[in-house]
CSV table of C-alpha atoms in Angstrom, one decimal:
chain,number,residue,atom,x,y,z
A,265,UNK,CA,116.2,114.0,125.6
A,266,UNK,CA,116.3,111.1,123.0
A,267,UNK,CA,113.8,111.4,120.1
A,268,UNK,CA,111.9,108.2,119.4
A,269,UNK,CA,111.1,108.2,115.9
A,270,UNK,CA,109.7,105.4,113.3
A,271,UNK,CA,112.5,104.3,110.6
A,272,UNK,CA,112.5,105.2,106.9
A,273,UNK,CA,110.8,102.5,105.5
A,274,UNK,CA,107.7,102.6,107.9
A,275,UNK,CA,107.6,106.4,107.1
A,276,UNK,CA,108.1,105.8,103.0
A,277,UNK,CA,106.2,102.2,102.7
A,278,UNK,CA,103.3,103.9,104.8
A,279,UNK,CA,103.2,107.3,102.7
A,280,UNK,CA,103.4,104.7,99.3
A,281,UNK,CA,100.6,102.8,100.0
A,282,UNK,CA,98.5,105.9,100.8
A,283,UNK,CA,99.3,107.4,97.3
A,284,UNK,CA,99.0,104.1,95.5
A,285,UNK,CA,95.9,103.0,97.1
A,286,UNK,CA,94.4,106.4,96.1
A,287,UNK,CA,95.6,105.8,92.5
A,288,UNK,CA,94.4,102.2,92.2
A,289,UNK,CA,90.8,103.9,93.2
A,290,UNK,CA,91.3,106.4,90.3
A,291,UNK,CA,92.4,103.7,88.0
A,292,UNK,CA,89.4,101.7,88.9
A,293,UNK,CA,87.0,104.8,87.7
A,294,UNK,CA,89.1,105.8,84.7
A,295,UNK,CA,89.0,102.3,83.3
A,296,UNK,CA,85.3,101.4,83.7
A,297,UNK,CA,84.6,104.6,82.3
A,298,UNK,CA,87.0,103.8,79.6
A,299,UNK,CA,86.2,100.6,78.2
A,300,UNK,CA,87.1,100.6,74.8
A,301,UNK,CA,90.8,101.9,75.3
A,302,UNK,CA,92.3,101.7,79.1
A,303,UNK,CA,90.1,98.5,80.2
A,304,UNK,CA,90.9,97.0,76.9
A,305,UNK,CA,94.4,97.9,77.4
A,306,UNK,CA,95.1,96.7,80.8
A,307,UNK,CA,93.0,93.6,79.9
A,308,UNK,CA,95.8,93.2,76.2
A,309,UNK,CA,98.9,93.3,79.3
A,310,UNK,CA,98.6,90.5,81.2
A,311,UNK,CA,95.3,88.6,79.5
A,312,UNK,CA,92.9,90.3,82.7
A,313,UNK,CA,92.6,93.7,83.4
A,314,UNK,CA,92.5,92.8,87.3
A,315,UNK,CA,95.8,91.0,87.5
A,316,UNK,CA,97.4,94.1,85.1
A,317,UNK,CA,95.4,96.7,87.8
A,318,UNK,CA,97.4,94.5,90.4
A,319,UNK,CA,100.3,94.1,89.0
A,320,UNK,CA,100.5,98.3,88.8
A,321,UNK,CA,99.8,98.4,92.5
A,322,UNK,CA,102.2,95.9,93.9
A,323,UNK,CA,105.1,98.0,91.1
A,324,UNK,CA,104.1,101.2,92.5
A,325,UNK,CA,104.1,100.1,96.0
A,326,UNK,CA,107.4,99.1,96.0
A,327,UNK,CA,108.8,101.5,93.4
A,328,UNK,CA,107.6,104.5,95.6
A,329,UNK,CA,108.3,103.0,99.0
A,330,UNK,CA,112.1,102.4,97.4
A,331,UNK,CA,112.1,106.3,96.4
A,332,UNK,CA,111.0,107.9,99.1
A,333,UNK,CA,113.4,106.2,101.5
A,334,UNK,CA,116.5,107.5,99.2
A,335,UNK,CA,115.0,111.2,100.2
A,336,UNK,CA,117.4,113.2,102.6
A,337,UNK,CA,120.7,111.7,101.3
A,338,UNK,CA,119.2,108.5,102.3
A,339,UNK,CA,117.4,109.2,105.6
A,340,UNK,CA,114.3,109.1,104.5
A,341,UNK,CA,110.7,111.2,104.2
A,342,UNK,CA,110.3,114.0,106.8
A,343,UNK,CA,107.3,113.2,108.2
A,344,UNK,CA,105.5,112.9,111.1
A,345,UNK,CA,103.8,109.9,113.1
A,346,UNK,CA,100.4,111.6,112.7
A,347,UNK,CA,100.9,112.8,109.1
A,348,UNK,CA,101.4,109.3,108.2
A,349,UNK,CA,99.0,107.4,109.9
A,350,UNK,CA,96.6,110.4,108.7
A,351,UNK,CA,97.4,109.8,105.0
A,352,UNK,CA,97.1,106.1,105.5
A,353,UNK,CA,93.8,106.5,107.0
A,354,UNK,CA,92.3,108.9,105.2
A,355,UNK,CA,93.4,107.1,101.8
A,356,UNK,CA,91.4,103.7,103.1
A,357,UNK,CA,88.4,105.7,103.8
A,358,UNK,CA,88.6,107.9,100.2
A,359,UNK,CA,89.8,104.9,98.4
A,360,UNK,CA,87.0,102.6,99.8
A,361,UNK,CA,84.4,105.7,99.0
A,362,UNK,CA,85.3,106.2,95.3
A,363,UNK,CA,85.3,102.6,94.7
A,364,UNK,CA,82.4,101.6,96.5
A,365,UNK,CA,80.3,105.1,95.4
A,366,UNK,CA,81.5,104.5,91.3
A,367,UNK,CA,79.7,100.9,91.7
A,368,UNK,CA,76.8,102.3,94.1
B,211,UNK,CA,89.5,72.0,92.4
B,212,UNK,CA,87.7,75.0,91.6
B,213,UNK,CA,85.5,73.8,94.7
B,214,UNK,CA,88.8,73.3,97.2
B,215,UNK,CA,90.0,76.9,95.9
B,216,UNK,CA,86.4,78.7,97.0
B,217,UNK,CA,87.1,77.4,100.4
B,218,UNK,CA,90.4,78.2,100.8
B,219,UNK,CA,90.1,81.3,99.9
B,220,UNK,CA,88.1,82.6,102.4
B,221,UNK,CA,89.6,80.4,105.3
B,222,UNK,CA,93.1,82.2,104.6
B,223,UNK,CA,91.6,85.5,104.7
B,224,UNK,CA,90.0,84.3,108.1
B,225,UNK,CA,92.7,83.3,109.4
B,226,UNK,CA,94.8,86.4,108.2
B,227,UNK,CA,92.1,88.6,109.8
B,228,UNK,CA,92.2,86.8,113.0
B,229,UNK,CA,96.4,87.6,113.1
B,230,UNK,CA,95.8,90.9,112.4
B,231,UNK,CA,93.8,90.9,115.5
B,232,UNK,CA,96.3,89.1,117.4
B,233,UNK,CA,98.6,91.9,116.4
B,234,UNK,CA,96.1,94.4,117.3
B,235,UNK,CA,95.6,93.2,120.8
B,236,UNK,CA,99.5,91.9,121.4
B,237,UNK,CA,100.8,95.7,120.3
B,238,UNK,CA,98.1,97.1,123.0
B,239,UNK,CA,99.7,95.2,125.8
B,240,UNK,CA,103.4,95.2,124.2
B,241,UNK,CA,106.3,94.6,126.5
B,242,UNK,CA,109.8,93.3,125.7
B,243,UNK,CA,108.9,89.5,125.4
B,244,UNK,CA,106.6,90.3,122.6
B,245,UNK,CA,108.2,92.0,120.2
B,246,UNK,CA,109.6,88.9,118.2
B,247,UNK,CA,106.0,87.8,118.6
B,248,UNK,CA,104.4,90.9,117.0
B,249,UNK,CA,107.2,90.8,114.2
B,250,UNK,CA,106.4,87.5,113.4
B,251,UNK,CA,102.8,87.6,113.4
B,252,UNK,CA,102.7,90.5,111.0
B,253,UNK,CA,104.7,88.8,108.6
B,254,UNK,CA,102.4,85.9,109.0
B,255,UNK,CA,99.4,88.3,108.1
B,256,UNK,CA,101.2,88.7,105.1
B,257,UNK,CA,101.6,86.0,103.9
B,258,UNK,CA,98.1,84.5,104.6
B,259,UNK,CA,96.9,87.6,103.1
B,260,UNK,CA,99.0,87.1,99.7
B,261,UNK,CA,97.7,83.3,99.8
B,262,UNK,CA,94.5,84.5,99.8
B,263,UNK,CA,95.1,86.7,96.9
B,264,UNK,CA,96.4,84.2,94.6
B,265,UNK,CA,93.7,81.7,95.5
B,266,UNK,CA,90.7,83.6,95.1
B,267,UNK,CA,92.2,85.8,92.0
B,268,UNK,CA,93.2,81.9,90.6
B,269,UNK,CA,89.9,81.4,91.0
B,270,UNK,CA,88.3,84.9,89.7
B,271,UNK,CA,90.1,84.7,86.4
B,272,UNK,CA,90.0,80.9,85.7
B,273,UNK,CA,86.2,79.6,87.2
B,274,UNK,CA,84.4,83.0,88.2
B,275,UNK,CA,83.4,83.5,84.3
B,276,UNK,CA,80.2,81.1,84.9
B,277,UNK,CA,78.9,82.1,88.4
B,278,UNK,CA,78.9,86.0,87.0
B,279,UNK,CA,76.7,85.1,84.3
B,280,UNK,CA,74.2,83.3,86.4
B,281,UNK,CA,74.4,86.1,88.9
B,282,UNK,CA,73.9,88.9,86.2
B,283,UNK,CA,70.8,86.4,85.0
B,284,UNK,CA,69.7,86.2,88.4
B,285,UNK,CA,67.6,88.5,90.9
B,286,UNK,CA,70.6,89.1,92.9
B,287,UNK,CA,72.5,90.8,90.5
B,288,UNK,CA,73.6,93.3,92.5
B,289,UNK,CA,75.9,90.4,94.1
B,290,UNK,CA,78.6,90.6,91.3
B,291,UNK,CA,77.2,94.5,89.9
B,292,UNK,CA,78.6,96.0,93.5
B,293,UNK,CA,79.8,93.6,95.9
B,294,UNK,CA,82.2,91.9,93.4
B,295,UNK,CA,83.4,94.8,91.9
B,296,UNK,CA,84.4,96.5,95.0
B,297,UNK,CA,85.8,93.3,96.6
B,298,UNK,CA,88.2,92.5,94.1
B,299,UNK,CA,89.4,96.0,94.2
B,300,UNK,CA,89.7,96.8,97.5
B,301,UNK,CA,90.9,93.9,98.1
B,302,UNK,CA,94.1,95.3,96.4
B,303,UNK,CA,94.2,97.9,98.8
B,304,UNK,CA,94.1,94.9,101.6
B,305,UNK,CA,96.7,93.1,100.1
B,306,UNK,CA,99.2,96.3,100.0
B,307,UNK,CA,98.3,97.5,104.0
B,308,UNK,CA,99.2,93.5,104.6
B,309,UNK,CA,102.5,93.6,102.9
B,310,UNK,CA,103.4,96.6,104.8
B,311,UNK,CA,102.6,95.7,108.4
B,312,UNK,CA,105.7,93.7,108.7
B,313,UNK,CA,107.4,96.6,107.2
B,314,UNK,CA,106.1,99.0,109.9
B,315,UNK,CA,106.4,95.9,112.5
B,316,UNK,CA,110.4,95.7,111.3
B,317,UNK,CA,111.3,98.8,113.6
B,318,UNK,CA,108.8,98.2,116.6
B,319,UNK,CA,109.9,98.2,120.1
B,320,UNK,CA,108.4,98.3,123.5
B,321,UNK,CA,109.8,102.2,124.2
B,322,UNK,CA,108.9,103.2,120.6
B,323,UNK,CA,105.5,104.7,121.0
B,324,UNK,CA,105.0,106.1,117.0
B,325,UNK,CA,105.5,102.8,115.9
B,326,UNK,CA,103.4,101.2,118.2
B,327,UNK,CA,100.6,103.9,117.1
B,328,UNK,CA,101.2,103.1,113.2
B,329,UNK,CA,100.4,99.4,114.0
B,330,UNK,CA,97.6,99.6,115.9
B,331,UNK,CA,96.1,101.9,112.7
B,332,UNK,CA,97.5,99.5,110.2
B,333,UNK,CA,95.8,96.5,112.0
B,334,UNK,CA,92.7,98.2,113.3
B,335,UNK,CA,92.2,99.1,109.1
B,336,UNK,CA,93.0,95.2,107.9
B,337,UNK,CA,90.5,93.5,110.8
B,338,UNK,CA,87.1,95.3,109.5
B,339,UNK,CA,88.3,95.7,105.9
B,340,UNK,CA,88.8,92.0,105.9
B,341,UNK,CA,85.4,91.4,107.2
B,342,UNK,CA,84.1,93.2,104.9
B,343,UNK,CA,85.8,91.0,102.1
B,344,UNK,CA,84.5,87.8,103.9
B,345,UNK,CA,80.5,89.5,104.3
B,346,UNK,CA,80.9,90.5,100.5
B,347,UNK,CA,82.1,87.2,99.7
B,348,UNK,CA,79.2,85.7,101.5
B,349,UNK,CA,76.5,87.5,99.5
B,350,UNK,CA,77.9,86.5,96.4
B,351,UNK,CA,78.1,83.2,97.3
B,352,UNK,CA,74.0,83.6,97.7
B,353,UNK,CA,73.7,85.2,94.9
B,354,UNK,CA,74.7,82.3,92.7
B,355,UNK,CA,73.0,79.7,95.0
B,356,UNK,CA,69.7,82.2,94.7
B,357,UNK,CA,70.2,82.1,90.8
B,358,UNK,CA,70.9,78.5,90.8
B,359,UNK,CA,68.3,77.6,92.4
B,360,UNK,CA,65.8,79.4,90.6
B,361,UNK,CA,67.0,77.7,87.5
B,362,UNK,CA,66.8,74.8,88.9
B,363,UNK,CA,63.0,75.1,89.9
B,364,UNK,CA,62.3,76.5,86.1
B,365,UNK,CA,61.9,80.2,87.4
């Protein structure tokens, strides 16, 4: 019987955004909580910290999508449908919580 | 300008929730002659997704500046203190599940179920995360008329 499976980049692509959209949630506590020095910082990059903030995302995105698909000699991340939609998922929901809950 | 930009934003992201929607509902009934379709539209959600970002973040860093200071002076604060904050940052979360639905719509076909599955997710995330973008953007929109006005009458 023929396996169906989902290629490399919707398997790498989906598990990137799930890591960076967690990330971009952390980096939205650590640099209101960090004014002085990371919000500063991010805000020296590009002139605005949100277009730096976005900048890392889009980078990260990409850079980790690119990665993860050169796993396996090239195959790709071993990893199933429901692992992947469940890290998707689940990083929209935390990601949405800790940013809405650190401006609650 | 800054006027044109505060409408289209919001009318791209409209329309970029309604073609998520359309991939939603085309992937639930998929058969052979809409695969192109579904490709296509995805791409196109995309797109209208990164116009929307580049409109309303053109108009966040350049124009935002003065309608945050009268909505911080204003009763509806809480219209830039929550609302703002978390639009324009999960907004970036948007922006990256938009780029990769055509990535995850690249590989669909009809017989290929796990794709099929990851789209439906994908879309059935954008669709209510977008509205959520378009309510938020509503109530700051009255939060700036509420503190306009206000001003206006002397209060």
């Amino acid at each position: 019987m023929e396996t169906i499976e989902i290629g490399k980049y919707t398997k790498s692509f989906g598990l990137s955004f799930a890591i960076t959209s967690f990330i971009s949630a952390l980096l939205v506590i650590l640099k209101e909580t960090n004014e002085d020095t990371v919000l500063k910082g991010m805000a020296a990059i590009t002139g605005h910290h949100w277009i730096t903030h976005g900048l890392f995302d889009i980078i990260l995105f990409a850079v980790l999508g690119l990665a993860f698909s050169k796993f396996h000699s090239g195959r790709g991340l071993q990893i199933s449908t429901n692992a992947l939609i469940g890290s998707i998922v689940g990083s929209v929901i935390i990601s949405g919580l800790l940013i809405a809950g650190f401006y609650a | 300008m800054e006027n044109i930009l505060l409408l289209l934003h919001p009318v791209f992201g409209g329309l970029a929730t309604l073609a998520a929607l359309w991939v939603f509902v085309d992937t639930l009934n998929a058969g052979e002659s809409s695969v192109a379709r579904i490709r296509n539209v995805s791409l196109f959600v995309a797109i209208l997704m990164w116009l929307t970002y580049f409109l309303g973040g053109y108009f966040y860093i350049v124009y935002y500046g003065v309608d945050k200071a009268f909505i911080k002076g204003g009763p509806w604060a809480f219209g830039h203190n929550f609302f703002m904050e978390v639009k324009e940052h999960v907004f970036l979360m948007l922006l990256l599940l938009a780029t990769y639905l055509p990535i995850a719509a690249s590989g669909y076909l009809p017989s290929n179920k796990p794709v099929r599955k990851v789209i439906l997710w994908v879309t059935g995330l954008i669709v209510p995360t977008s509205l959520a973008m378009e309510g938020s953007g509503a109530i700051i929109s009255v939060a700036v008329k509420i503190a306009l006005l206000l001003k206006m009458k002397g209060i």
